[in-house]
Short mmCIF file of N, CA, C and O in Angstrom, two decimals:
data_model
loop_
_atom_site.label_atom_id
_atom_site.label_comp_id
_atom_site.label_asym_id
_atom_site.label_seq_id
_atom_site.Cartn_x
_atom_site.Cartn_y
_atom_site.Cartn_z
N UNK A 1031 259.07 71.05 -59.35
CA UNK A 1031 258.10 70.98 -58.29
C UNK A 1031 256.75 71.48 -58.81
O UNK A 1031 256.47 72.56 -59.33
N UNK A 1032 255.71 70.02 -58.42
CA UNK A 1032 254.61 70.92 -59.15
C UNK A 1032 253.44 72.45 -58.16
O UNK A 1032 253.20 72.61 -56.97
N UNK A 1033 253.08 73.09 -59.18
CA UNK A 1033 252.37 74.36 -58.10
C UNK A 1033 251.17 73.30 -57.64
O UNK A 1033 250.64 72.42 -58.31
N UNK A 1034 250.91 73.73 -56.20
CA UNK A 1034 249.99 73.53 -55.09
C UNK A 1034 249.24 74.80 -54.90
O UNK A 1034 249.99 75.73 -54.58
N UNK A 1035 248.22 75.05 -54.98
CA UNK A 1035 247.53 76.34 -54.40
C UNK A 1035 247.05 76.42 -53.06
O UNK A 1035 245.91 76.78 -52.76
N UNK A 1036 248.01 76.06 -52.20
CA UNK A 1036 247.60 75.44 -50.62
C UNK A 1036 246.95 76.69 -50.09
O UNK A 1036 245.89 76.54 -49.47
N UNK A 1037 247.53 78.10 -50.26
CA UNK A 1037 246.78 79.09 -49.40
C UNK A 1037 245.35 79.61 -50.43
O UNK A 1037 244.73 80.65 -50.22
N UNK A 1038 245.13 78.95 -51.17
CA UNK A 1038 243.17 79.02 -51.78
C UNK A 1038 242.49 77.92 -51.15
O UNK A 1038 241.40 78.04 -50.60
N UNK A 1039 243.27 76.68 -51.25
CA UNK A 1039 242.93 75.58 -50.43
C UNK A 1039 242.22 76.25 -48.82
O UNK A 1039 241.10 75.93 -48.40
N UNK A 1040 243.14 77.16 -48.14
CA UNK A 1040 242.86 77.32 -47.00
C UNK A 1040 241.87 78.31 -46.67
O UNK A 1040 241.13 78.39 -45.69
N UNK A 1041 241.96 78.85 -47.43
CA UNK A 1041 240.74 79.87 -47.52
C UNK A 1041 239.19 79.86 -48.08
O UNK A 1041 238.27 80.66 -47.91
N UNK A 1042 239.32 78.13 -49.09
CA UNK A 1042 237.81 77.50 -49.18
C UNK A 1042 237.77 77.18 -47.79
O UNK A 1042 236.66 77.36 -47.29
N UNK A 1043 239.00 76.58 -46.72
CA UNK A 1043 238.54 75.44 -45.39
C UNK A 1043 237.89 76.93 -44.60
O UNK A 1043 236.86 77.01 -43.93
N UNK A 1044 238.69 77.81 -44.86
CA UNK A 1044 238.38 78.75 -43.85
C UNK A 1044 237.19 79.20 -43.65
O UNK A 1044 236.72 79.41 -42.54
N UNK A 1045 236.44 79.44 -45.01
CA UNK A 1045 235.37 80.14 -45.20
C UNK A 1045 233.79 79.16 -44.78
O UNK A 1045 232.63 79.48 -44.51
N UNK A 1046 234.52 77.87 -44.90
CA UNK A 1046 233.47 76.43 -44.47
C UNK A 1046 233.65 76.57 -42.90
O UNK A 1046 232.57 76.39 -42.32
N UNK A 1047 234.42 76.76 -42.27
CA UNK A 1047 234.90 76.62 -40.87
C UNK A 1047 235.29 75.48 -40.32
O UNK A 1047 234.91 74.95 -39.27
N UNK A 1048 236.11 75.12 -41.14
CA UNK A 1048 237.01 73.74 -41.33
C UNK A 1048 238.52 74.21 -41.29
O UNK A 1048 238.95 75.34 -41.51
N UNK A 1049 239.07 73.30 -41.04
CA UNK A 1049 240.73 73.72 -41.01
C UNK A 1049 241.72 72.50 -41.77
O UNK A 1049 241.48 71.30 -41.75
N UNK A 1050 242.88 73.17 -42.45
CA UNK A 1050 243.66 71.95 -42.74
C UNK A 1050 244.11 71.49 -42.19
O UNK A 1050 244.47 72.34 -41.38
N UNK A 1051 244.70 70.09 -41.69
CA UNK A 1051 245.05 69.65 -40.43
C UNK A 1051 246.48 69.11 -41.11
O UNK A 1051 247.40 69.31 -40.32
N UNK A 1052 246.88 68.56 -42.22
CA UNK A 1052 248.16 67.92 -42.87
C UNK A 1052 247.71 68.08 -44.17
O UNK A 1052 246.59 67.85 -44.62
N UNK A 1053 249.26 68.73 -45.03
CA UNK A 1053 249.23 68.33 -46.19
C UNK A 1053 250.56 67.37 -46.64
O UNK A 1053 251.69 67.62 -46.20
N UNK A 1054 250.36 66.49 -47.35
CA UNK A 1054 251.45 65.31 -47.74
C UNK A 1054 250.73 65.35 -49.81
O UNK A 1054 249.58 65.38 -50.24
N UNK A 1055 251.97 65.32 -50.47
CA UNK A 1055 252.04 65.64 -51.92
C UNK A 1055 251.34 66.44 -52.29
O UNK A 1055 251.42 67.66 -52.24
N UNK A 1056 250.23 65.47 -52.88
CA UNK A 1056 249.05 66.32 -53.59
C UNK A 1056 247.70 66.03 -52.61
O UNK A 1056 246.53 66.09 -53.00
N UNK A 1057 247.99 65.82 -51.73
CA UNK A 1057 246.93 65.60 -50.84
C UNK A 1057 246.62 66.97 -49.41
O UNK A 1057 247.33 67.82 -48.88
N UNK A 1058 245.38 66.60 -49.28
CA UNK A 1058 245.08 68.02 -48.27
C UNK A 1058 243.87 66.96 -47.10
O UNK A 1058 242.75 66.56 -47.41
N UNK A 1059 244.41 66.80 -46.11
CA UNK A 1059 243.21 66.76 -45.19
C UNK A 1059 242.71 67.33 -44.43
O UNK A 1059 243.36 68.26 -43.98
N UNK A 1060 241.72 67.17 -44.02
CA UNK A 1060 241.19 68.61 -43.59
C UNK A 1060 240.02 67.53 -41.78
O UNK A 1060 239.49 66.44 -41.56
N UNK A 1061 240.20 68.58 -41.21
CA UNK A 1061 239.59 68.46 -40.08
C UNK A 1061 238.24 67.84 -39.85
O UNK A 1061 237.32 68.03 -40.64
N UNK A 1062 238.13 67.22 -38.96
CA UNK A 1062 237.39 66.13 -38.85
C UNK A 1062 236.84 65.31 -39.62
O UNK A 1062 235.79 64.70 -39.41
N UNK A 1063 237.67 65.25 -40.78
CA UNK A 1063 237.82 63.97 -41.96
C UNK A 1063 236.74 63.10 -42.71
O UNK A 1063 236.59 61.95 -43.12
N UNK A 1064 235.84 64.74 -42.66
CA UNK A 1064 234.36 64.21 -43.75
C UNK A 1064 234.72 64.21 -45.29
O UNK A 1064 233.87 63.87 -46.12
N UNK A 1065 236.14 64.65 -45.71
CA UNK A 1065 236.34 64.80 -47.46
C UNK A 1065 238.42 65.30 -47.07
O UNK A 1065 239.02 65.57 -46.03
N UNK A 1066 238.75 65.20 -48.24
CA UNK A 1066 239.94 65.50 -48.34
C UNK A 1066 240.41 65.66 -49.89
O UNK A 1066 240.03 65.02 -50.86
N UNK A 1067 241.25 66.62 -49.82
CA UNK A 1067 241.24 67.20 -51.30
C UNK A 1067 242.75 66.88 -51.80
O UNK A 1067 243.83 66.81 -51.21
N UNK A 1068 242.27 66.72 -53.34
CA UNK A 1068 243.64 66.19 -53.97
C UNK A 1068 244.20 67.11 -55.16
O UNK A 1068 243.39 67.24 -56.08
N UNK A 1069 244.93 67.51 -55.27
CA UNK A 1069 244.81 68.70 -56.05
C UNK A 1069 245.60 67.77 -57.39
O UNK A 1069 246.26 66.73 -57.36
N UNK A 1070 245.23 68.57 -58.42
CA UNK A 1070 245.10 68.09 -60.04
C UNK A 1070 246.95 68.43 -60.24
O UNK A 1070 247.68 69.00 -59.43
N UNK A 1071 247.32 67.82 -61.65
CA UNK A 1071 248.79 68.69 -61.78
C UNK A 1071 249.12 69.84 -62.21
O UNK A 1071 250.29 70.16 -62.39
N UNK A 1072 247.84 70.83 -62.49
CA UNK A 1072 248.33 71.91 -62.43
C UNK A 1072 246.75 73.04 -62.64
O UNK A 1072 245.63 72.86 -63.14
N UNK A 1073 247.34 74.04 -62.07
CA UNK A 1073 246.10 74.98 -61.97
C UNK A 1073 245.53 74.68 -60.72
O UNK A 1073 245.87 73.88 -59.85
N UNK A 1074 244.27 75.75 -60.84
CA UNK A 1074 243.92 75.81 -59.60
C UNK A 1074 242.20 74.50 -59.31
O UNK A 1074 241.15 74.78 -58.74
N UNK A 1075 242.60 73.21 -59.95
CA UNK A 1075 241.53 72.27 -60.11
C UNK A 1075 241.97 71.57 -58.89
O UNK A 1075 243.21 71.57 -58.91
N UNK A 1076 241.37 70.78 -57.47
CA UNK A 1076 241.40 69.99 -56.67
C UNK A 1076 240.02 69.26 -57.17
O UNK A 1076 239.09 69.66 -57.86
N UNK A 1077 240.34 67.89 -56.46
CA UNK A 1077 239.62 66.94 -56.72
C UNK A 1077 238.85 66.84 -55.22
O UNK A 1077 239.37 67.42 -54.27
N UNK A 1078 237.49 66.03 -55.02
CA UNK A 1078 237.29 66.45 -53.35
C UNK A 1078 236.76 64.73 -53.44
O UNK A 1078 236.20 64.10 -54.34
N UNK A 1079 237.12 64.42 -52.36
CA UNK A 1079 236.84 62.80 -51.99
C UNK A 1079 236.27 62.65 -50.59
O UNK A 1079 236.82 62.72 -49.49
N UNK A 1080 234.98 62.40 -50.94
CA UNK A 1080 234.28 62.05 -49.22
C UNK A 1080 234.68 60.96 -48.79
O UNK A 1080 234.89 59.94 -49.45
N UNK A 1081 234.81 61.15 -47.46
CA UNK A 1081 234.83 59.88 -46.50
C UNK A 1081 233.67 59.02 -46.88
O UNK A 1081 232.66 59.38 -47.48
N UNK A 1082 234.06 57.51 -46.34
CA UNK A 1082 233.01 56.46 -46.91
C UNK A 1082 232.46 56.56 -45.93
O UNK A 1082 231.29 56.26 -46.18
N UNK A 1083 232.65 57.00 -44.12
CA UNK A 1083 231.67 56.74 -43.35
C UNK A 1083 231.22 58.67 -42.82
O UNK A 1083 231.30 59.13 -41.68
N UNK A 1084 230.83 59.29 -43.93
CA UNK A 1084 229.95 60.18 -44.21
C UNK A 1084 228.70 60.21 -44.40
O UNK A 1084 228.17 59.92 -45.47
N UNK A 1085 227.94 60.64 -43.11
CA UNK A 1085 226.02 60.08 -43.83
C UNK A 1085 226.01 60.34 -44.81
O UNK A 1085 226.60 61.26 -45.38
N UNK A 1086 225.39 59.64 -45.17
CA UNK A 1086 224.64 60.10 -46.92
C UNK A 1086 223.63 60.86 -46.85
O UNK A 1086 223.33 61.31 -47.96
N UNK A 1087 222.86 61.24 -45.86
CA UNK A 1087 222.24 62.38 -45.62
C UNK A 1087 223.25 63.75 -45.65
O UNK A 1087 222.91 64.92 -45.83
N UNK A 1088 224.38 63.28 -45.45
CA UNK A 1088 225.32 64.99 -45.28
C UNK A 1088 225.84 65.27 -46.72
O UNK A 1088 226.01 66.29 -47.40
N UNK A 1089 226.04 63.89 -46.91
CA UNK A 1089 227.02 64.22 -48.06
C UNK A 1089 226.97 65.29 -49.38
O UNK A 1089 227.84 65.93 -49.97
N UNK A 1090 225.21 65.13 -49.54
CA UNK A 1090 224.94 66.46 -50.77
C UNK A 1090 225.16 67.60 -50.60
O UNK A 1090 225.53 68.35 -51.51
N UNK A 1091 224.93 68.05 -49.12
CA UNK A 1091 224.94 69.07 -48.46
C UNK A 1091 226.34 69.96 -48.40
O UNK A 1091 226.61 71.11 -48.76
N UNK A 1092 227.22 68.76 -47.68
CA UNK A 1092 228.58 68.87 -47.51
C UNK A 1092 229.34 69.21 -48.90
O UNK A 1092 230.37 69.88 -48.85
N UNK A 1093 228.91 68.81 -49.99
CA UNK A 1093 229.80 68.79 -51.49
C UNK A 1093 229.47 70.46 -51.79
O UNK A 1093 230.26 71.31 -52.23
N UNK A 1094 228.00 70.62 -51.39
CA UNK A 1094 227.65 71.71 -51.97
C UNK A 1094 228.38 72.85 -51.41
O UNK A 1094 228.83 73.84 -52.00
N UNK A 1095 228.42 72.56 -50.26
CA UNK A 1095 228.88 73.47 -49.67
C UNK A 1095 230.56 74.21 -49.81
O UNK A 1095 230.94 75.38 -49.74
N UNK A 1096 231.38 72.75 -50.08
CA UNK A 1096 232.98 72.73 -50.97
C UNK A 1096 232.85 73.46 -52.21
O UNK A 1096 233.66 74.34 -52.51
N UNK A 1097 231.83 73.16 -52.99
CA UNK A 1097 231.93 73.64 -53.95
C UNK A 1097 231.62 75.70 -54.47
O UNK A 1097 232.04 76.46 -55.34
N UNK A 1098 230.60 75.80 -53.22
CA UNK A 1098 230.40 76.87 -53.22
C UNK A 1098 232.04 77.85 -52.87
O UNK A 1098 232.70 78.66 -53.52
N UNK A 1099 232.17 77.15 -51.34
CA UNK A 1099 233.47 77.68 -50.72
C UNK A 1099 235.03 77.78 -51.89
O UNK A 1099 235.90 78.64 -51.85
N UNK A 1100 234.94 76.72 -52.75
CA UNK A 1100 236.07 76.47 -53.75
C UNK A 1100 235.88 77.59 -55.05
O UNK A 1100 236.80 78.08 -55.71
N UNK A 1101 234.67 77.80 -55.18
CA UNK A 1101 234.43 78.72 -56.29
C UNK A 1101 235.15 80.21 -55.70
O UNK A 1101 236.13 80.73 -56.24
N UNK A 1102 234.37 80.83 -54.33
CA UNK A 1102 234.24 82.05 -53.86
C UNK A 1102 235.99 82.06 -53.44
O UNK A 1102 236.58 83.14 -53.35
N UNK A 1103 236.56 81.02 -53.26
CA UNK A 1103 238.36 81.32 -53.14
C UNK A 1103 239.08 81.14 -54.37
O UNK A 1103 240.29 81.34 -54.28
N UNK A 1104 238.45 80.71 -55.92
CA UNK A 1104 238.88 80.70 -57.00
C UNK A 1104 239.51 79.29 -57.81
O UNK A 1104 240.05 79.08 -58.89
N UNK A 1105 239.11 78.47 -56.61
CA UNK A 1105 239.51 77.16 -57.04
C UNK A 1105 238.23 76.27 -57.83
O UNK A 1105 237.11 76.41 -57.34
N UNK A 1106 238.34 75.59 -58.73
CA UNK A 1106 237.84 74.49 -59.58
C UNK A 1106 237.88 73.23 -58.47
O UNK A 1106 238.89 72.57 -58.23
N UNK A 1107 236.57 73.03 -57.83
CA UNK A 1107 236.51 71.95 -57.15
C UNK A 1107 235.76 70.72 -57.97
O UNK A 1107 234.74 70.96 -58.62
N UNK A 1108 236.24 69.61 -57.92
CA UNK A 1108 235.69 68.30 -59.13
C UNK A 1108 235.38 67.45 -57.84
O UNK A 1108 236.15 67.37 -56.88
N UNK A 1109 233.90 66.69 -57.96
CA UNK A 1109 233.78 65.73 -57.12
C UNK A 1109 234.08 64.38 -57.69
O UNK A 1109 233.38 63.97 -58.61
N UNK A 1110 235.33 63.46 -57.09
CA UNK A 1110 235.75 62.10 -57.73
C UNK A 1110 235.09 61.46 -56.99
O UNK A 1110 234.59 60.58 -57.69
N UNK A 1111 234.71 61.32 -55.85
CA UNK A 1111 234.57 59.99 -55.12
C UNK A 1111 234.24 59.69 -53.87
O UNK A 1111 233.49 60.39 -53.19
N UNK A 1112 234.71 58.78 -53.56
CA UNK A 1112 234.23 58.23 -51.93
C UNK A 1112 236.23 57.50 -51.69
O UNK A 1112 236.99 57.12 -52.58
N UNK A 1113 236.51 57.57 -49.98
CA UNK A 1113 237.38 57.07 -49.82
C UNK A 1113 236.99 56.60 -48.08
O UNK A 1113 236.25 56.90 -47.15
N UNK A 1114 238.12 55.61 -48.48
CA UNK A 1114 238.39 54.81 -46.77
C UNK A 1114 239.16 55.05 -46.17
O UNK A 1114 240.19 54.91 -46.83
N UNK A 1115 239.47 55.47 -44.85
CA UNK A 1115 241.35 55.29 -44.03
C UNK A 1115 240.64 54.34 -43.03
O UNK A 1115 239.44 54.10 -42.85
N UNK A 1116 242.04 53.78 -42.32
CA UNK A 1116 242.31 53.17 -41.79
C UNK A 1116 244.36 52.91 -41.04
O UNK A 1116 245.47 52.83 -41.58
N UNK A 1117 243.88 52.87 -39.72
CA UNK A 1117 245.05 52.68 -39.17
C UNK A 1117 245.83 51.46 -39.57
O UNK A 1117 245.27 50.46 -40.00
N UNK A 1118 247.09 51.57 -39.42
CA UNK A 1118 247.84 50.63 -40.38
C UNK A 1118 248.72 49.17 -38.51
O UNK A 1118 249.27 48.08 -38.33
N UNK A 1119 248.42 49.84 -38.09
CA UNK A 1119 248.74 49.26 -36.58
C UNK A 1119 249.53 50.28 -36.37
O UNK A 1119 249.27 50.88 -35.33
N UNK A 1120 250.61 50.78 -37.12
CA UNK A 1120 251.90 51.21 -36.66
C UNK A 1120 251.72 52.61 -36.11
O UNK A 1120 251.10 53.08 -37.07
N UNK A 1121 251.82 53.49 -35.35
CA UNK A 1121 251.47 54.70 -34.55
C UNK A 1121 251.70 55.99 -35.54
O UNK A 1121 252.72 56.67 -35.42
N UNK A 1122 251.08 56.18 -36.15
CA UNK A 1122 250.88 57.49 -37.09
C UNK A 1122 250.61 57.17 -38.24
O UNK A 1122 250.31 58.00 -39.10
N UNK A 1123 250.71 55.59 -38.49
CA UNK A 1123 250.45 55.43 -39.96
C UNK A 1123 249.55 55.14 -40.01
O UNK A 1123 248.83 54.85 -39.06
N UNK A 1124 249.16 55.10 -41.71
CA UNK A 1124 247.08 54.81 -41.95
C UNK A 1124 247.64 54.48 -43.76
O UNK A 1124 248.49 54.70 -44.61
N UNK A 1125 246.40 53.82 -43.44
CA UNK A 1125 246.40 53.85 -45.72
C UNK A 1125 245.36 54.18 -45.93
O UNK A 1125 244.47 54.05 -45.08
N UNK A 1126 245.14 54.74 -47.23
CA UNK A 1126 243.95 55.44 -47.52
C UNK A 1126 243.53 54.22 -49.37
O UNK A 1126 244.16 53.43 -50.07
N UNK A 1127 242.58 54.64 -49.35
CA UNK A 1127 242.06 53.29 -50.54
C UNK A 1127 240.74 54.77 -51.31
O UNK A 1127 239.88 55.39 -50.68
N UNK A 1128 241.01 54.85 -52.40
CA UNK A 1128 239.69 55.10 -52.92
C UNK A 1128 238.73 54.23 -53.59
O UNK A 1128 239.03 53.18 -54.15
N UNK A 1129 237.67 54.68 -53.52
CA UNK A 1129 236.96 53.78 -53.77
C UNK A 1129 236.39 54.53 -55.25
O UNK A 1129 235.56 53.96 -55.96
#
């Protein structure tokens, strides 16, 4: 089983005033679904992926702000990208696409 550092994870969301809302593998989403973090296979490196329908006015702001929060809880935050969800029809499901 690989290590997850979910309670540093929670304590960058905490310190942003964000919350985790689900974690599934290596994935972390987080509350009101401006970025979601993917954590690396090992150590304390997550990857952070903005939402595609994130202003782009927020978005510099918003990274900076992960990144500050990821440092001060001890985590290595890496910015990869931009991503999409979308509901899949079926009632809880969604797919996610990076871009």
């Amino acid at each position: 089983m690989a290590y997850r550092p979910l309670g540093l994870v929670r304590e960058m969301l905490e310190t942003m005033g964000l919350e985790l809302t689900y974690a599934y593998d290596d994935l972390v989403f987080v509350g009101h679904n401006a970025f979601l973090l993917q954590f690396e296979d090992a150590g304390e490196t997550v990857g952070l992926h903005v939402n595609a329908e994130c202003p782009a006015g927020e978005v510099d702001g918003l990274v900076a702000r992960a990144l500050r929060a990821g440092s001060g809880a001890g985590l290595k935050v890496v910015v990869r990208g931009r991503y999409e969800i979308s509901a899949d029809g079926r009632e809880g499901v969604f797919s996610l696409r990076f871009l």
